[in-house]
Short mmCIF file of C-alpha atoms (C1' of nucleotides) in Angstrom, two decimals:
data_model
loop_
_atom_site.label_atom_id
_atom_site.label_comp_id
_atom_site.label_asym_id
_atom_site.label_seq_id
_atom_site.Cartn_x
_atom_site.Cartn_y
_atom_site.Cartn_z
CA UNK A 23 148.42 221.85 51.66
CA UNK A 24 151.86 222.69 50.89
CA UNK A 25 153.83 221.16 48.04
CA UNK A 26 156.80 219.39 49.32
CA UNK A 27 157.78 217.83 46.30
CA UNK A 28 161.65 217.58 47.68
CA UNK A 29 160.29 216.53 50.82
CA UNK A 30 162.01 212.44 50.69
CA UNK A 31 159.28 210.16 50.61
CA UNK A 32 160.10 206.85 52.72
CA UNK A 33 159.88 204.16 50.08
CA UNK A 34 161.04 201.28 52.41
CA UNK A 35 161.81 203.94 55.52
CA UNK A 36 165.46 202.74 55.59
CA UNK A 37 167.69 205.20 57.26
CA UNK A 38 169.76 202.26 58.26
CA UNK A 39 172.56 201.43 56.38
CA UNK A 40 172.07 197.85 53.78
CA UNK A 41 174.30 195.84 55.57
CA UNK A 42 173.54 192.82 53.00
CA UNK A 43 174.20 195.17 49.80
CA UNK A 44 177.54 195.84 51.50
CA UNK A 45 178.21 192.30 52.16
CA UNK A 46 177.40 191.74 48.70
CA UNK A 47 180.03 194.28 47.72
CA UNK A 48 182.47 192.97 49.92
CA UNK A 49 181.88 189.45 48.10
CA UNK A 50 182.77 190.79 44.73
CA UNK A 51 185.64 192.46 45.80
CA UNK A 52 186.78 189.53 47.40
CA UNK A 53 186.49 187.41 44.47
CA UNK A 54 187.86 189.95 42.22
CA UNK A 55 191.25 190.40 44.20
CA UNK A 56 191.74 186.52 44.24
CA UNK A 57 191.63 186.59 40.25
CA UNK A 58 193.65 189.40 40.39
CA UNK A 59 196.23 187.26 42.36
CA UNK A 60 195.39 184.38 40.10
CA UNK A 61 195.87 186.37 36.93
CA UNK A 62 199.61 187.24 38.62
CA UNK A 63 200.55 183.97 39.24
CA UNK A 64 199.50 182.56 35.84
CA UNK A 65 200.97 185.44 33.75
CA UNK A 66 203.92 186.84 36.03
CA UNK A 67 204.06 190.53 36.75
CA UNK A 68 205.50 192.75 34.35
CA UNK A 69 203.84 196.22 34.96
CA UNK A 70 204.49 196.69 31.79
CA UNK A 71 201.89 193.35 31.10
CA UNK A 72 199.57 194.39 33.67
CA UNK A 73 197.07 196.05 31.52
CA UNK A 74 196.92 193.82 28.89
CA UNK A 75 193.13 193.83 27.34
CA UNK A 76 193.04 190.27 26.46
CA UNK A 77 193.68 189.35 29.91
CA UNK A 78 192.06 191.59 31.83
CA UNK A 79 188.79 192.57 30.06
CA UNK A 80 185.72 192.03 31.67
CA UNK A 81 185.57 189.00 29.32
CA UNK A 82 188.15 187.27 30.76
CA UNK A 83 186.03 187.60 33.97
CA UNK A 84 182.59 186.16 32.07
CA UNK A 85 183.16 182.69 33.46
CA UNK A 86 183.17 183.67 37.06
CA UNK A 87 181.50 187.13 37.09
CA UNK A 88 178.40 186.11 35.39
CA UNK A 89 175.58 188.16 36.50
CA UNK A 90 171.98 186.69 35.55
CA UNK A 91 169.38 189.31 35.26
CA UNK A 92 168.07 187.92 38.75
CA UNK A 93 171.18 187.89 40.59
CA UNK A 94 172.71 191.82 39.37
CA UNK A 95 173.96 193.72 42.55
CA UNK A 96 171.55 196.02 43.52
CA UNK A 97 174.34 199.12 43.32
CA UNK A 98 176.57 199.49 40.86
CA UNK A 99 180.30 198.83 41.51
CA UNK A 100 182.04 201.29 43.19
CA UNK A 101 185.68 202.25 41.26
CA UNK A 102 187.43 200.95 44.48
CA UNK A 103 186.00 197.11 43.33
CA UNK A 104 187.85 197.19 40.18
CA UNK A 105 190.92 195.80 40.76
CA UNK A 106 192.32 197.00 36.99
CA UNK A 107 191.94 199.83 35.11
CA UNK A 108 190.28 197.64 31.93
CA UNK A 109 187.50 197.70 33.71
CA UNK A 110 184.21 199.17 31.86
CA UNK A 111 184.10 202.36 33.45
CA UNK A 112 180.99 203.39 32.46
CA UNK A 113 179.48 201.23 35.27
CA UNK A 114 180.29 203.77 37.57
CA UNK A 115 179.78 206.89 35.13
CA UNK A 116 177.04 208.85 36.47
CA UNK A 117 177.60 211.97 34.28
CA UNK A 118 176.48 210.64 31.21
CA UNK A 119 173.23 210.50 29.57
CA UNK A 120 169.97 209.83 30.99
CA UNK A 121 168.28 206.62 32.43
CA UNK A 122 165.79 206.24 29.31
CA UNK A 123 168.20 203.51 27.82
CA UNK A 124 169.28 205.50 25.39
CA UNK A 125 173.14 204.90 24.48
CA UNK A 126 175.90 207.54 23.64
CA UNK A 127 178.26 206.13 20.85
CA UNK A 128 181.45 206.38 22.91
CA UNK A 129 179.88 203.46 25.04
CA UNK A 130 178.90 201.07 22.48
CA UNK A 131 182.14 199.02 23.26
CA UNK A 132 181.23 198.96 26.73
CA UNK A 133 177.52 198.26 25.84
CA UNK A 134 178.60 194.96 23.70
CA UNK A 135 181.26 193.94 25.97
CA UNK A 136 178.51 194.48 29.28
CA UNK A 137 176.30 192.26 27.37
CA UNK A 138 179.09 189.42 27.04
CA UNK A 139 179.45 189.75 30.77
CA UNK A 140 175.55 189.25 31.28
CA UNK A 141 174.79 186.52 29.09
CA UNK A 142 177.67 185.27 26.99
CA UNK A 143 175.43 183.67 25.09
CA UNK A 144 173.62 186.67 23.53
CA UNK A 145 170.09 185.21 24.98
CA UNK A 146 167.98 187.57 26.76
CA UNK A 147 169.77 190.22 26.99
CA UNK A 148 166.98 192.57 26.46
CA UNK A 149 165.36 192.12 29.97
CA UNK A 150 167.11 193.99 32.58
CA UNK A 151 165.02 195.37 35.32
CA UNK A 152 164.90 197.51 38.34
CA UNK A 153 163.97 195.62 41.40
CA UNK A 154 162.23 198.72 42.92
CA UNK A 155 160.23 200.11 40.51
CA UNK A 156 160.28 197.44 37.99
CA UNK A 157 161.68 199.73 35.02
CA UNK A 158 162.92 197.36 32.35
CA UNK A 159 166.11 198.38 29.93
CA UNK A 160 168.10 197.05 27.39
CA UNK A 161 171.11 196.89 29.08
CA UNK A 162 172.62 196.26 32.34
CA UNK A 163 174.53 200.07 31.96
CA UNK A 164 170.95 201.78 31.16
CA UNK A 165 170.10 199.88 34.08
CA UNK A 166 172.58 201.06 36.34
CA UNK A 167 172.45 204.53 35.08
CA UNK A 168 168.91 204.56 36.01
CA UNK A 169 169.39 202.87 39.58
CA UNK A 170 172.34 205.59 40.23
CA UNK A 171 170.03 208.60 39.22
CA UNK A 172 166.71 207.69 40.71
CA UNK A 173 166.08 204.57 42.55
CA UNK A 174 169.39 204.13 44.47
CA UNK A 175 169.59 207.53 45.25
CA UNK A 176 166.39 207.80 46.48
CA UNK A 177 166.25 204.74 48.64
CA UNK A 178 169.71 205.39 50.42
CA UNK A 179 170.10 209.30 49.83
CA UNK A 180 168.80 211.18 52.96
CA UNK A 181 169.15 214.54 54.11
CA UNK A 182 167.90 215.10 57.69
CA UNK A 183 167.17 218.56 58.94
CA UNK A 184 168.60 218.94 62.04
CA UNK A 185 166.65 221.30 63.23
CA UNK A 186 163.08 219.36 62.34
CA UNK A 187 161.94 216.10 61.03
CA UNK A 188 162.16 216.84 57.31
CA UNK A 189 164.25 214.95 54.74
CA UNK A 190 165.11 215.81 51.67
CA UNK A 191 166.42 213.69 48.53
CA UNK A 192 169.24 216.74 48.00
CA UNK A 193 171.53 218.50 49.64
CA UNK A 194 170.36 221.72 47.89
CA UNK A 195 166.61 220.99 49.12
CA UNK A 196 167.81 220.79 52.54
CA UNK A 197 169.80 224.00 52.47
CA UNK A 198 167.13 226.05 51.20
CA UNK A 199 164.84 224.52 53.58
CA UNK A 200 167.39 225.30 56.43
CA UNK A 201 167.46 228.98 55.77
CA UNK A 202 163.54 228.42 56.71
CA UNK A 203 165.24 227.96 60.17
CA UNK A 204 168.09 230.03 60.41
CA UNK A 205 166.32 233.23 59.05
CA UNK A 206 168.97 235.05 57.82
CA UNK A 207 167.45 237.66 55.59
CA UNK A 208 166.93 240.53 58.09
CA UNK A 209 165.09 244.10 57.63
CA UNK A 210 167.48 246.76 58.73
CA UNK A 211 164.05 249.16 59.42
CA UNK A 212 162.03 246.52 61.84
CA UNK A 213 164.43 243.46 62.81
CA UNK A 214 161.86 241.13 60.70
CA UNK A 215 163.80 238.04 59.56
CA UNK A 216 162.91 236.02 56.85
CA UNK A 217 164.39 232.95 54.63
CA UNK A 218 165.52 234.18 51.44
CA UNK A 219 166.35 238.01 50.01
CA UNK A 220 163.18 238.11 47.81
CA UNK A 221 161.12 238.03 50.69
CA UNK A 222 163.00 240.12 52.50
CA UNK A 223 162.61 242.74 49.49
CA UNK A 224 158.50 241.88 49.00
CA UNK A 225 158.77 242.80 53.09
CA UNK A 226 160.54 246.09 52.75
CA UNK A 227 158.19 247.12 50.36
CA UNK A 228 155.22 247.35 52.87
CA UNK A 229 157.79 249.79 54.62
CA UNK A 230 158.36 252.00 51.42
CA UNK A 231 154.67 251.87 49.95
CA UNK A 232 156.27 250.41 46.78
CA UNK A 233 153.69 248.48 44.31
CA UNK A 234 155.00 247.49 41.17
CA UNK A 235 152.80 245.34 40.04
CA UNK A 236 149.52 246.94 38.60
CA UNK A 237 146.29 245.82 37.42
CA UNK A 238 145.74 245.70 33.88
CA UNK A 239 141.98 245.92 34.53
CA UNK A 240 141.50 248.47 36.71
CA UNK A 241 144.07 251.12 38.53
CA UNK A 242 144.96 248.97 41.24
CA UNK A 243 148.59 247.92 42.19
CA UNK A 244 150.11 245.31 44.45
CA UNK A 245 153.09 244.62 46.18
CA UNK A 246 153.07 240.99 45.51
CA UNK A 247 152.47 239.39 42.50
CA UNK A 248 150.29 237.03 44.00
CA UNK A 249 148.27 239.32 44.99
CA UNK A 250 147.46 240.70 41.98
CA UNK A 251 146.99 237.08 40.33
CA UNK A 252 144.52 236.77 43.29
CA UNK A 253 142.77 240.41 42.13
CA UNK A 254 142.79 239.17 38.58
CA UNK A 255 140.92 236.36 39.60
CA UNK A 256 138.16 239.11 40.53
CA UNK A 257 137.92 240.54 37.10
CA UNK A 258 137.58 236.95 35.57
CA UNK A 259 134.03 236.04 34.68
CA UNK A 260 135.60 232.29 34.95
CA UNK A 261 136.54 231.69 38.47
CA UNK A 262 139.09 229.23 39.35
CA UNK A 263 137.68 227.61 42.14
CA UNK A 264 134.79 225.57 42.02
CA UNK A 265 132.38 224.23 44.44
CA UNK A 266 131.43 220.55 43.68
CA UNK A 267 128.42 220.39 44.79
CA UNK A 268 126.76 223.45 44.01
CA UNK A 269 129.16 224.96 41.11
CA UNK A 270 129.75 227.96 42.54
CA UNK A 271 132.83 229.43 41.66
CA UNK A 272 135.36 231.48 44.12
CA UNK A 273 138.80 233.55 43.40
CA UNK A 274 140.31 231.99 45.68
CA UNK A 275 140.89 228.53 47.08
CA UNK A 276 140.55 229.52 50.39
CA UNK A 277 137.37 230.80 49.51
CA UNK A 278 135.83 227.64 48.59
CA UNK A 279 137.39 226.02 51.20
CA UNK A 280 135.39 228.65 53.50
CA UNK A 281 132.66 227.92 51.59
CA UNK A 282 132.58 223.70 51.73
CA UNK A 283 133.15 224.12 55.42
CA UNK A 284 130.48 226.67 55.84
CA UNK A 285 127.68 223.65 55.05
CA UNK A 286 127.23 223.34 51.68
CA UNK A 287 128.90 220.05 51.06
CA UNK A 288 127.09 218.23 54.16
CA UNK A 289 124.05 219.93 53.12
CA UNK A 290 123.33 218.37 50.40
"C1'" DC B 11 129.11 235.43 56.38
"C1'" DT B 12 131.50 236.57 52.24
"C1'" DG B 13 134.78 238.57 49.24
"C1'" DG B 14 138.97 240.62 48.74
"C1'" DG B 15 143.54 242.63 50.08
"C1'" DG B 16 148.03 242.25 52.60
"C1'" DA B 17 151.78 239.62 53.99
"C1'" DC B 18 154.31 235.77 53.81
"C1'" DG B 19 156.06 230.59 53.24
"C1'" DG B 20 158.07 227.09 50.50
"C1'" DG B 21 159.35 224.30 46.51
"C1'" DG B 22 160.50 224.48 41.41
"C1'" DC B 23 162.84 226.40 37.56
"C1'" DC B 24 166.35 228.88 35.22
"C1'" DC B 25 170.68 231.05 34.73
"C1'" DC C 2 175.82 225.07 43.75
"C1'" DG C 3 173.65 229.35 44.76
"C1'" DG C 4 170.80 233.35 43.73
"C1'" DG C 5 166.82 235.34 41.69
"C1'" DC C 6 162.43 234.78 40.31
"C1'" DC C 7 157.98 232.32 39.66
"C1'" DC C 8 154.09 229.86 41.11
"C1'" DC C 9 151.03 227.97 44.33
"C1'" DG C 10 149.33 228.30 48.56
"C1'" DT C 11 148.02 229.83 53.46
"C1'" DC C 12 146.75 232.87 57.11
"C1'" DC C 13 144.98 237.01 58.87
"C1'" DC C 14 142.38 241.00 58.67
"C1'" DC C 15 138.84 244.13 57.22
"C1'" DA C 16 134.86 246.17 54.69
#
DNA sequence: CTGGGGACGGGGCCC
DNA sequence: CGGGCCCCGTCCCCA
């Protein structure tokens, strides 16, 4: 039963790319360039003018941009949909904080002015929540924060090993899972390859005799430190591994597992 | 058959 | 991001 806690767990098994989330995205940036244009025409073009905050803050948008808690875009904006550099950009900042809704002080302005685009009103602005795993925050950045670090990434992030089936929710994951294929750890004395340089050493050391790690209980030493938590386990009165049906207790697990499918669990 | 040792794999954590 | 180390686990072998 290996752990494979990196191993990508299909939520909705899409590989395929969200065509309607990019259509939605598409949309917006549709509709932002024609107020851009509209904005131009009304107020002339100065560069100088262009970034004026009164016209182009994300309040000026609030009457056409007004997201309801049911109808947010499922990603956040990417900085290529903002079509001015007043734009919030913490709606695209993924290096700050955490999603647990908690706000840093240098986005409070953005906070208040991300609430004016939600609900201009001020009413129920407390509710925003994640479609997938139904997470609820206090604002629509904590929300997007959130969507960007965990549900987002892990519905559209995928990291295929080309070599087997595996996926993996990093890029990191994947490359140390890789070197379980490519082997490149190799003992100079017998040509043994192996996946990373520790095992490579805990290998060499079965060529040089070398046991550091000794047995506080009795004179015994190991190569591998597992091995010697698996010897401990033979000086414990305690074991670790308990039979359900008959309480006794083993070392190891694959000692009760010898010992459930040896009979005692169907015999009783 | 059981208990234990040897060797090793793989993911997580920390720096 | 990568390396080193840790932890948990498995498989095989032998007394």
């Amino acid at each position: 039963m290996p752990r494979s806690f990196l191993v990508k767990k299909h939520i909705n098994s899409t590989k395929k790319p969200n065509y309607s989330e990019n259509f939605v995205k598409f949309f917006f940036f549709l509709i932002h360039t024609f107020l851009f244009f509209i904005i131009i025409l009304k107020y002339g073009l100065p560069l100088s003018v262009i970034p004026q905050p009164e016209i182009l803050s994300p309040a000026a948008y609030s009457p056409i941009t007004v997201w309801t808690t049911s109808s947010l875009p499922l990603s956040p904006l990417p900085s290529d949909l903002s079509p001015i550099s007043g734009y919030p950009s913490s709606l695209s900042d993924t290096s700050s904080k955490d999603h647990s809704g908690s706000e840093s002080p240098r986005s409070d302005e953005d906070e208040q002015m991300l609430a004016k685009l939600t609900d201009p009103s001020g009413v129920d602005v407390e509710k925003f929540q994640c479609a997938l795993c139904s997470k609820s925050y206090s604002t629509y950045s904590g929300l997007l924060k959130h969507k960007q670090l965990h549900c987002d990434a892990q519905a559209r992030k995928s990291f295929s090993c080309k070599y087997c089936e595996k996926e993996y929710v990093s890029l990191g994951a994947l490359k140390m899972h890789i070197r379980t294929h490519t082997l490149p750890c190799v003992c100079k004395i017998c040509g043994k390859a192996f996946s990373r340089p520790w095992l490579l050493q805990g290998h060499i050391r079965t060529h040089t005799g070398e046991k550091p790690f000794s047995c506080p209980h009795c004179n015994r030493a190991f190569a591998d430190r597992s091995n010697l938590r698996a010897h401990l386990q033979t000086h414990s009165d305690v074991k670790k591994y308990q039979c359900k049906n008959c309480s006794k207790t083993f070392s190891r697990m694959s000692l009760l597992h010898k010992h459930e499918e040896s009979g005692c669990c169907t015999a009783h």
